[in-house]
CSV table of C-alpha atoms in Angstrom, one decimal:
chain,number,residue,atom,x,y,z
A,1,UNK,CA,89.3,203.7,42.6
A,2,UNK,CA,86.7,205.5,44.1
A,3,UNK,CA,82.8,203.1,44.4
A,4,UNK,CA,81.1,205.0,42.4
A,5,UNK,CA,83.6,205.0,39.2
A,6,UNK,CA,84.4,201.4,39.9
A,7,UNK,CA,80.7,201.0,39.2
A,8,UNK,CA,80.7,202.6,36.3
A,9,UNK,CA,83.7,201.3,35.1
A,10,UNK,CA,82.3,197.7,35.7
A,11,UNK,CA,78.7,198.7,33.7
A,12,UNK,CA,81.4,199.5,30.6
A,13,UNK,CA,83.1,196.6,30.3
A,14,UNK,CA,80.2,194.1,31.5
A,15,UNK,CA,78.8,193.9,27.6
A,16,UNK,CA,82.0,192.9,26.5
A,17,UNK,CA,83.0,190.4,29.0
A,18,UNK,CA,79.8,188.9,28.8
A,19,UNK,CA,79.7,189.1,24.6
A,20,UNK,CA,83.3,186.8,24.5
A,21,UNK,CA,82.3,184.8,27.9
A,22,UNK,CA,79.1,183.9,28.0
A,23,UNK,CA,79.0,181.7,25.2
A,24,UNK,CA,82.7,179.8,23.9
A,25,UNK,CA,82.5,181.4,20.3
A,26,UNK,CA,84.0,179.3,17.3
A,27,UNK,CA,82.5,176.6,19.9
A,28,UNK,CA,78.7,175.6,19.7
A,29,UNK,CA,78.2,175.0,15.5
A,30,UNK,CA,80.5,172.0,15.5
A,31,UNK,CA,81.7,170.6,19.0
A,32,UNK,CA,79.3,167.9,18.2
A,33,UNK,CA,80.6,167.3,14.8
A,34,UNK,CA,84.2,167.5,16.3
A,35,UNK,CA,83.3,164.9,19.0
A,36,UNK,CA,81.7,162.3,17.2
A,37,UNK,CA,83.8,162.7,13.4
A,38,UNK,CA,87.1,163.4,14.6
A,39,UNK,CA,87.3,162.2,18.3
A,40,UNK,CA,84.5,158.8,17.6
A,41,UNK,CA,82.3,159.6,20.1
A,42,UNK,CA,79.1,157.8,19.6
A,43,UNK,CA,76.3,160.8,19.4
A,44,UNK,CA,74.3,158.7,22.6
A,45,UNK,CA,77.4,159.1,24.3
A,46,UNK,CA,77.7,163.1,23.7
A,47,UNK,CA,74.5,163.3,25.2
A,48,UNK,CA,75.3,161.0,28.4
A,49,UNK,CA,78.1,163.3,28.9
A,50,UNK,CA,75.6,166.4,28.4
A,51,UNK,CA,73.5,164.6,31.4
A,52,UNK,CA,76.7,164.3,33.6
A,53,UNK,CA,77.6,167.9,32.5
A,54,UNK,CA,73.8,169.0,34.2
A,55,UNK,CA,74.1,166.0,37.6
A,56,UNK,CA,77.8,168.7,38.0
A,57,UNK,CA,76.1,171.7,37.9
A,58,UNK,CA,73.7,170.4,40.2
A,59,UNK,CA,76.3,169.1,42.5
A,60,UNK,CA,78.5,171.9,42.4
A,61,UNK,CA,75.6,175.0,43.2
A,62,UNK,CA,75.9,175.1,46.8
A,63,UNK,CA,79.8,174.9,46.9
A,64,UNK,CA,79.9,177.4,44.3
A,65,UNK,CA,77.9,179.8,46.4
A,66,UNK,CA,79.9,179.4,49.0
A,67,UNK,CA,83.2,180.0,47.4
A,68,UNK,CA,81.7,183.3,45.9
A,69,UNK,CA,81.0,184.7,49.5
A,70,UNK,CA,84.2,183.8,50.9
A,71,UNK,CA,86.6,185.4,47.3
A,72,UNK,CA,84.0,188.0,46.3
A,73,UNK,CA,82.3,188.2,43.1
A,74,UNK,CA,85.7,189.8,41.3
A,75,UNK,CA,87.5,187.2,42.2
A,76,UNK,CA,85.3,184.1,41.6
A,77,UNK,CA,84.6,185.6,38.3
A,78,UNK,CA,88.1,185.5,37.0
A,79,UNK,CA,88.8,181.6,38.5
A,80,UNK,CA,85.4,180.6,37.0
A,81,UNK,CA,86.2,181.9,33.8
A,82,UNK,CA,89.6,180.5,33.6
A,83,UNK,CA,88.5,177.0,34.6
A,84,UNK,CA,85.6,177.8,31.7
A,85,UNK,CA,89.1,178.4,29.4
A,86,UNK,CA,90.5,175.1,30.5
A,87,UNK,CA,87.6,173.2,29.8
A,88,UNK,CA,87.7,174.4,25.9
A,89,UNK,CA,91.7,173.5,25.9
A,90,UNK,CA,90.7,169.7,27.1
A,91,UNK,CA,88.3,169.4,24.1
A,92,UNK,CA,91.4,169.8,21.4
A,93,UNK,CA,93.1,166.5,23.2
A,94,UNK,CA,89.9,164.7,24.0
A,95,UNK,CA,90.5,160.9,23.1
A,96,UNK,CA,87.9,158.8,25.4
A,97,UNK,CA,84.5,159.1,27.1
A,98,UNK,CA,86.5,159.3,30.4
A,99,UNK,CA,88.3,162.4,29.1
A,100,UNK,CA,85.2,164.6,28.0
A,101,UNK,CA,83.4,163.6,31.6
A,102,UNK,CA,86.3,165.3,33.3
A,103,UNK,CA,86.8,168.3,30.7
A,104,UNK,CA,82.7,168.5,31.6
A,105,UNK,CA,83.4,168.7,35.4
A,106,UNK,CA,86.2,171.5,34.6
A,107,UNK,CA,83.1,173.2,32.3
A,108,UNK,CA,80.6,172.6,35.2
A,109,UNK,CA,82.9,174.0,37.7
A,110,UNK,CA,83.7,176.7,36.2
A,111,UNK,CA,80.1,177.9,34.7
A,112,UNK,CA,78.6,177.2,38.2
A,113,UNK,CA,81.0,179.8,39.8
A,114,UNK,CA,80.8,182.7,37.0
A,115,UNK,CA,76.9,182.4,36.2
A,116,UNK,CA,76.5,183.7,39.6
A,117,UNK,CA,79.2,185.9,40.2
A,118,UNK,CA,78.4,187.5,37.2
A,119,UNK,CA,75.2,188.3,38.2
A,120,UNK,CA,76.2,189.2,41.6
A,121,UNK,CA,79.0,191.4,40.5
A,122,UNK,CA,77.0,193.3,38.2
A,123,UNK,CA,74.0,193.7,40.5
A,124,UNK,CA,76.5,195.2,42.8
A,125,UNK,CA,77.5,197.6,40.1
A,126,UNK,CA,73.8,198.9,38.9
A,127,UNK,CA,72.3,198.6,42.0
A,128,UNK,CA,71.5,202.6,42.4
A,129,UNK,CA,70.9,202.6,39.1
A,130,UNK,CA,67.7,203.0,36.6
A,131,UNK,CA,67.3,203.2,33.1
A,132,UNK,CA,69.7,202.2,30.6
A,133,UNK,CA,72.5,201.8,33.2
A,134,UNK,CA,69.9,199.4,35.2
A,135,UNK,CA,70.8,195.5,35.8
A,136,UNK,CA,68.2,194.4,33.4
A,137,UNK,CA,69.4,196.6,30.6
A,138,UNK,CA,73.2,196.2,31.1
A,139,UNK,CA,73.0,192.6,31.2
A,140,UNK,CA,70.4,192.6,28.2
A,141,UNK,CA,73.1,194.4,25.9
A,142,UNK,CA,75.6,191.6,27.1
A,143,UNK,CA,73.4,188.9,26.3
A,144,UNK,CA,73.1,190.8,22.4
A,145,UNK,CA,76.7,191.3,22.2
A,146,UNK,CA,77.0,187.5,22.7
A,147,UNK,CA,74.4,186.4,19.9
A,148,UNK,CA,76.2,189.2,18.0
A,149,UNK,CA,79.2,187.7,17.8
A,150,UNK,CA,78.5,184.3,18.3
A,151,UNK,CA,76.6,184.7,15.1
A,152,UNK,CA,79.8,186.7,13.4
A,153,UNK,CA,82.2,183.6,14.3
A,154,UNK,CA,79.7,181.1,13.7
A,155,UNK,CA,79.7,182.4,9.8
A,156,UNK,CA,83.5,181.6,9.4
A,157,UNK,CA,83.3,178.6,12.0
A,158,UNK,CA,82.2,175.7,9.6
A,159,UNK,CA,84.9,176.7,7.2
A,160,UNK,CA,87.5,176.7,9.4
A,161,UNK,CA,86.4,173.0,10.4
A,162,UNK,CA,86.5,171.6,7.2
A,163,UNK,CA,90.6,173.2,6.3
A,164,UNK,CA,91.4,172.2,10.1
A,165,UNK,CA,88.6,170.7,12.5
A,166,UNK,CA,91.2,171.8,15.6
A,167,UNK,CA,91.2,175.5,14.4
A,168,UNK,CA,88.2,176.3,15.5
A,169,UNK,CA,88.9,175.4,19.3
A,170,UNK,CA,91.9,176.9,19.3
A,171,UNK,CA,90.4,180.3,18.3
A,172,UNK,CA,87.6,179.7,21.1
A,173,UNK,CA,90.5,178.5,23.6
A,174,UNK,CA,92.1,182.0,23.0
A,175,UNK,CA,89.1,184.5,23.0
A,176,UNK,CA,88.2,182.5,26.1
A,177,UNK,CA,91.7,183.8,27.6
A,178,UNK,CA,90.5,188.0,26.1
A,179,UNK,CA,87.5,186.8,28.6
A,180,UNK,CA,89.7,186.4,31.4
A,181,UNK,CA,91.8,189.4,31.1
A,182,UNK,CA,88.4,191.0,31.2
A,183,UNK,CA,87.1,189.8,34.0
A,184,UNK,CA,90.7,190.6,35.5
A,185,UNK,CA,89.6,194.0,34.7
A,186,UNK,CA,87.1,194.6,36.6
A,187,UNK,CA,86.7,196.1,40.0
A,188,UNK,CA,85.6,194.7,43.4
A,189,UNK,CA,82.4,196.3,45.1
A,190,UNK,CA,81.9,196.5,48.9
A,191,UNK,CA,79.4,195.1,49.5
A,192,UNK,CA,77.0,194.2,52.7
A,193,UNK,CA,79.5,191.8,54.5
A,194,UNK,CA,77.1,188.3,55.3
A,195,UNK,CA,77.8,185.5,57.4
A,196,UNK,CA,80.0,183.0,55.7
A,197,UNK,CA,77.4,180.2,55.3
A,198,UNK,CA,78.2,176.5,55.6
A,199,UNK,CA,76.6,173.4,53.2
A,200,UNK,CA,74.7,172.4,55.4
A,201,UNK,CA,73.6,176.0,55.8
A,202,UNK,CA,72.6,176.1,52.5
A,203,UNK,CA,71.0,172.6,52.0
A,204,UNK,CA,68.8,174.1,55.0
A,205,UNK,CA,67.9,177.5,52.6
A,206,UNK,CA,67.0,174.8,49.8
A,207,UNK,CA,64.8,173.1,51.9
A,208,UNK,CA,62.4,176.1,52.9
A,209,UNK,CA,62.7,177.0,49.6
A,210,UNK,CA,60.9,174.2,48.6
A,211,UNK,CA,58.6,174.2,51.7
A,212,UNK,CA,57.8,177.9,50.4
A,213,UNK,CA,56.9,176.3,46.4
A,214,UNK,CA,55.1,173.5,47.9
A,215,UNK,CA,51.8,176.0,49.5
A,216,UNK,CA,51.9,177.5,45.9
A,217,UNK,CA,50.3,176.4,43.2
A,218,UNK,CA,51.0,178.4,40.6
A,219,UNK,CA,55.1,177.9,41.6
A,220,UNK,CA,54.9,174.1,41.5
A,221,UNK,CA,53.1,174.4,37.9
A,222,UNK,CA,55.8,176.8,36.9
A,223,UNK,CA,58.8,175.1,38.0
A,224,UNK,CA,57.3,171.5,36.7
A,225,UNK,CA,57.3,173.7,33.4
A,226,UNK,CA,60.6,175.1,33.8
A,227,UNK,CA,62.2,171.4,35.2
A,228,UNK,CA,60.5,169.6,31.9
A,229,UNK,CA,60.6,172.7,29.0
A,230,UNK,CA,64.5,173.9,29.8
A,231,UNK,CA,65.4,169.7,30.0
A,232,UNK,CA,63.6,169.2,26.1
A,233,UNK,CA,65.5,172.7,24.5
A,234,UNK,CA,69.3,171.5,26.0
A,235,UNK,CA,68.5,168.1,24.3
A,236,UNK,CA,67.0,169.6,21.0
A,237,UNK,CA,70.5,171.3,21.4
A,238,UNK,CA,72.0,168.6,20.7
A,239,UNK,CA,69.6,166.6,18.4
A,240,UNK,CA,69.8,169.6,15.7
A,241,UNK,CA,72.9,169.1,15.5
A,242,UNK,CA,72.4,165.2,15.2
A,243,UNK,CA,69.8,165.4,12.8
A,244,UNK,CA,72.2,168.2,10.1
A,245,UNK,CA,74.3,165.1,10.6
A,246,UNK,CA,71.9,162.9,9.5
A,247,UNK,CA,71.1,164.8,6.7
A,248,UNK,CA,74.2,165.0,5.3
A,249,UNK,CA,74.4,169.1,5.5
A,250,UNK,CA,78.4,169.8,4.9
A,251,UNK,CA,80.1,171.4,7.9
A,252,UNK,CA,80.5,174.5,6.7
A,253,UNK,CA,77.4,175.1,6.4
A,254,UNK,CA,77.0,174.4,10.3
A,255,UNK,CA,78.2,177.9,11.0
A,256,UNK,CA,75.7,179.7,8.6
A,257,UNK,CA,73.0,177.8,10.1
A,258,UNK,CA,72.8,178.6,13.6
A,259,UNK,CA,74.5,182.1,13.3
A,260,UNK,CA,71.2,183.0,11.2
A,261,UNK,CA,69.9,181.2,14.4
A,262,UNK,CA,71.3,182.8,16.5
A,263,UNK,CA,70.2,186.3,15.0
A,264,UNK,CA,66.8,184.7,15.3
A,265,UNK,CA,67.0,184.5,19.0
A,266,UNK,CA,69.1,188.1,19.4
A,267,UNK,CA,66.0,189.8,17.4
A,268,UNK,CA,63.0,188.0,19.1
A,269,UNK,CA,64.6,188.7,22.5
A,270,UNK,CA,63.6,192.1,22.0
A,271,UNK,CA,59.7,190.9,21.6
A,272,UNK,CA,59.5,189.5,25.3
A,273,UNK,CA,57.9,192.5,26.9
A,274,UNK,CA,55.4,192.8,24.3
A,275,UNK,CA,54.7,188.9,24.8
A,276,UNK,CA,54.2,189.0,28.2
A,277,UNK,CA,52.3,192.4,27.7
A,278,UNK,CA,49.4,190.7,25.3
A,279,UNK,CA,48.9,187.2,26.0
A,280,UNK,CA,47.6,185.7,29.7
A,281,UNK,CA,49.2,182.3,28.9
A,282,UNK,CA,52.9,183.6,27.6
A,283,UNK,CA,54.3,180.2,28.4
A,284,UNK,CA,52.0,178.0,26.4
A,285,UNK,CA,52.1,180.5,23.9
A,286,UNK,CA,55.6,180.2,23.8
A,287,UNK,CA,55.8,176.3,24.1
A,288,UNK,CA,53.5,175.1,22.2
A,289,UNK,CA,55.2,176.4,18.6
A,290,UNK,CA,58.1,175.3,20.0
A,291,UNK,CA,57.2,171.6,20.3
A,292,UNK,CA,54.7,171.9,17.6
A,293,UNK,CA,58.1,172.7,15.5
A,294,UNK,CA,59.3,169.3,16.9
A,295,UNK,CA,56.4,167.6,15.6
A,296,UNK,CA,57.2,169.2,11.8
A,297,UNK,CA,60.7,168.0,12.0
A,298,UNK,CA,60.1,164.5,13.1
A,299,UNK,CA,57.1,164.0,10.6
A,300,UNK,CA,59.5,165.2,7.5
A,301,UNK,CA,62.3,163.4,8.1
A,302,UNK,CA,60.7,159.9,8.6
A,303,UNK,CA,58.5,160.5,5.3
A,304,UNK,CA,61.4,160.1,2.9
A,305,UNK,CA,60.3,163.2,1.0
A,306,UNK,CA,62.7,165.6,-1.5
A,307,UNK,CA,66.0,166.2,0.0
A,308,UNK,CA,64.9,170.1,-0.6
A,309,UNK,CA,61.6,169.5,0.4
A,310,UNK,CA,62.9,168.5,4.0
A,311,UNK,CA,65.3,170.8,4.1
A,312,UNK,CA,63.1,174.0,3.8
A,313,UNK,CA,60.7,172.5,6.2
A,314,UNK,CA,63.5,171.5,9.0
A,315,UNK,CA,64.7,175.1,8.6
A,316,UNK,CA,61.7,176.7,9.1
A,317,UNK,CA,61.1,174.8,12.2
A,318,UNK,CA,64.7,175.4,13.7
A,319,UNK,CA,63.5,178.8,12.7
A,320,UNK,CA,60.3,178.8,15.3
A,321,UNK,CA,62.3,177.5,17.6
A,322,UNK,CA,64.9,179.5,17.9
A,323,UNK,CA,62.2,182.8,17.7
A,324,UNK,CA,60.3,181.7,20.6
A,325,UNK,CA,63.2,180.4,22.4
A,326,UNK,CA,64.9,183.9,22.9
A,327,UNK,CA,62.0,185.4,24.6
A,328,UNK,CA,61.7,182.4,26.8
A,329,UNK,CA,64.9,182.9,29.3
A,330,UNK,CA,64.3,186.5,29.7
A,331,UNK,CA,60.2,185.5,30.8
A,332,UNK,CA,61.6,182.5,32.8
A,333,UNK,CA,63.6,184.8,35.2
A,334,UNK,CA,61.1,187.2,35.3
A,335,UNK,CA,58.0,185.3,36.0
A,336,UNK,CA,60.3,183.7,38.7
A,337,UNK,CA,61.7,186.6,40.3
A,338,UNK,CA,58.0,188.1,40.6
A,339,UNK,CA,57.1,185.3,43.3
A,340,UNK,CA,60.2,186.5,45.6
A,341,UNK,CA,61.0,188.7,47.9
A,342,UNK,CA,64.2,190.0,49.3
A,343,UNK,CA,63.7,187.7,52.2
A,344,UNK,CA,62.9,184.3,50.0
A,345,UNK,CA,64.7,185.2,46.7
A,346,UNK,CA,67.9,183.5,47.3
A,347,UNK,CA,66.2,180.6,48.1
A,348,UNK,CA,63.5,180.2,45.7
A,349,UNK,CA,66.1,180.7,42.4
A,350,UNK,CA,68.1,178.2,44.7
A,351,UNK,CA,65.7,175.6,44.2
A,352,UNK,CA,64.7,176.8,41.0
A,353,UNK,CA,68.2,176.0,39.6
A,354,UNK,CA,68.0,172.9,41.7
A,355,UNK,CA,64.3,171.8,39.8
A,356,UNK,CA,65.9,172.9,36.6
A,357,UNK,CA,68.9,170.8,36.7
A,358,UNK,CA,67.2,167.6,37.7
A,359,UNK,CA,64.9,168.0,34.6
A,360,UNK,CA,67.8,168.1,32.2
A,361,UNK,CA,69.4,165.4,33.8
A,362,UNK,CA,67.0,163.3,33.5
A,363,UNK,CA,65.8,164.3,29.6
A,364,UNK,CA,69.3,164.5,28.1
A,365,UNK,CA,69.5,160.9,29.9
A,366,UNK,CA,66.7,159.7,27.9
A,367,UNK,CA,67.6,161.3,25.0
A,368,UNK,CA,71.1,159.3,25.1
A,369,UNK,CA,69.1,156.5,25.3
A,370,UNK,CA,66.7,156.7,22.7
A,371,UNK,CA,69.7,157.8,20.5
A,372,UNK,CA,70.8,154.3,21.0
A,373,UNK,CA,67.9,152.6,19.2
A,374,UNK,CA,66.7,155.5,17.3
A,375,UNK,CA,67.2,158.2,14.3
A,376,UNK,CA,67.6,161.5,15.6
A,377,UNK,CA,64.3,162.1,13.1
A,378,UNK,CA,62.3,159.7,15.2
């Protein structure tokens, strides 16, 4: 196939590959519920294995790289998405901590490879390309295929827990495998041939990367944000799911939940341009709701108010925090990307993943912990 209908061919399929692989789907609404009701995982533990999951990602970022340059994108895509399939499989026969640490390597592995080769790959493919066909747009319908029909399966995914909590993961374990025949599908770009580069080669890009963020200001405020802000939304990840426990909501009513949720976050996605547009402080104008919403949450459930009464006002904060939390990934990249260049890009996202991964590390550490002696509420 000729380069320039391989491209195109790879900007067709891209929304769909990224719609089922992006996200597991039957997956997110009740892997907590399945870990801790039907496997007895303790919920401090879930989010110990959450930290590990983040210290493997971190780990794994330069090999990953590596491996990318030396397979191609095509390639890398379709192993990291199978070992992304395997890692859903080993949830169905999880039985001990040990168990879910290594399915979370498998996960780590995998995500670590295909988060950048899909990126690559598809930069490859829209890189004479403007308009709708651009990177930014192609990737942007993805993304809304995913919430799409993550919030479809989501719907039918409590109900399916409650006649069978295994049917669920199954069904994920299996579109997961639709993911790798499309990622099979697609076709390999020539590209620029580089240098192979070594670790140590790349521990050495790191380093000037954060030489480069230490004479700016402005980047060490932004990725002290990013490190601290993307650590608190993984753990609240986990602790609304912790807290609908604690409430007593039913599991079907998981999946209704966060795939009106996740419609929250497909719609306000569109909003980021205008947010970045009209206010001079997007970031705080993004964060602050969001933690304010915290605030609300923690307030009603330690006041022992009407079951209703809490419920209404818990919703409407997961609902501010889901609305401001689409925007924020899209403005995160860009405000990022807009202190590169082509000669420190690589680099500076390098170290930006690096910042990023430390920070939820070390919160979904402490959110174990105060899961040990606390409510979720608290």
């Amino acid at each position: 196939m000729k380069q320039e209908e391989a491209m195109k061919y790879n900007r067709r399929i891209f929304p769909f590959y990224k719609g089922f692989g992006w996200d597991p789907l039957f997956y997110s609404a009740i892997i907590f519920l399945f870990l801790t009701e039907v496997k007895g995982i303790a919920p401090a533990k879930v989010m110990y294995a959450e930290a590990i999951y983040s210290l493997f990602l971190l780990i794994l970022q330069i090999p990953a790289s590596i491996l990318i340059e030396r397979i191609g994108s095509r390639k890398a895509l379709i192993l990291g998405t199978i070992f992304a399939t395997i890692q859903i499989t080993m949830m169905i026969f999880i039985n001990n901590f040990a168990f879910l640490i290594l399915a979370y390597f498998m996960s780590a592995f995998g995500n670590a490879i295909k988060d950048i080769a899909r990126n690559t790959l598809l930069y490859a493919s829209t890189q004479k390309c403007k308009g709708k066909n651009s990177f930014g747009n192609i990737n942007a319908k993805g993304s809304s295929f995913s919430y799409v029909f993550s919030a479809i399966s989501s719907i039918f995914t409590g109900y399916l827990f409650v006649v069978n909590p295994y049917i669920p993961l199954v069904l994920s374990s299996l579109i997961s495998m639709l993911a790798v025949i499309l990622a099979c599908r697609f076709e390999e770009i020539d590209e620029e041939k580089k240098e192979n580069r070594t670790i140590l080669e790349s521990i050495k890009d790191i380093k000037q990367g954060f030489k480069f963020i230490i004479k700016s200001e402005r980047l060490k405020a932004l990725f002290l944000f990013t490190a601290i802000f993307v650590g608190v939304l993984s753990m609240i990840t986990t602790y609304e799911k912790s807290l609908l426990t604690d409430l007593q909501i039913a599991p079907q009513y998981f999946g209704i939940i966060f795939a009106i949720l996740t419609l929250v976050q497909c719609f306000s996605v569109g909003y980021q341009d205008k947010i970045h547009n009209t206010k001079n402080k997007t970031l705080a104008f993004i964060a602050i709701p969001i933690f304010i919403s915290f605030i609300m949450i923690g307030i009603v459930t330690n006041l022992n108010l009407n079951f209703v009464l809490t419920i209404i006002v818990v919703m409407i904060a997961y609902f501010i925090h889901h609305f401001f939390r689409g925007p924020y990934w899209v403005l995160k990249e860009r405000y990022i990307t807009n202190f590169t260049s082509s000669d420190n890009r690589a680099k500076i996202l390098s170290v930006n993943n690096f910042i990023q991964y430390i920070g939820e590390i070390v919160i979904k550490f402490l959110g174990g912990l105060l899961l040990e002696y606390y409510s979720t509420g608290t």
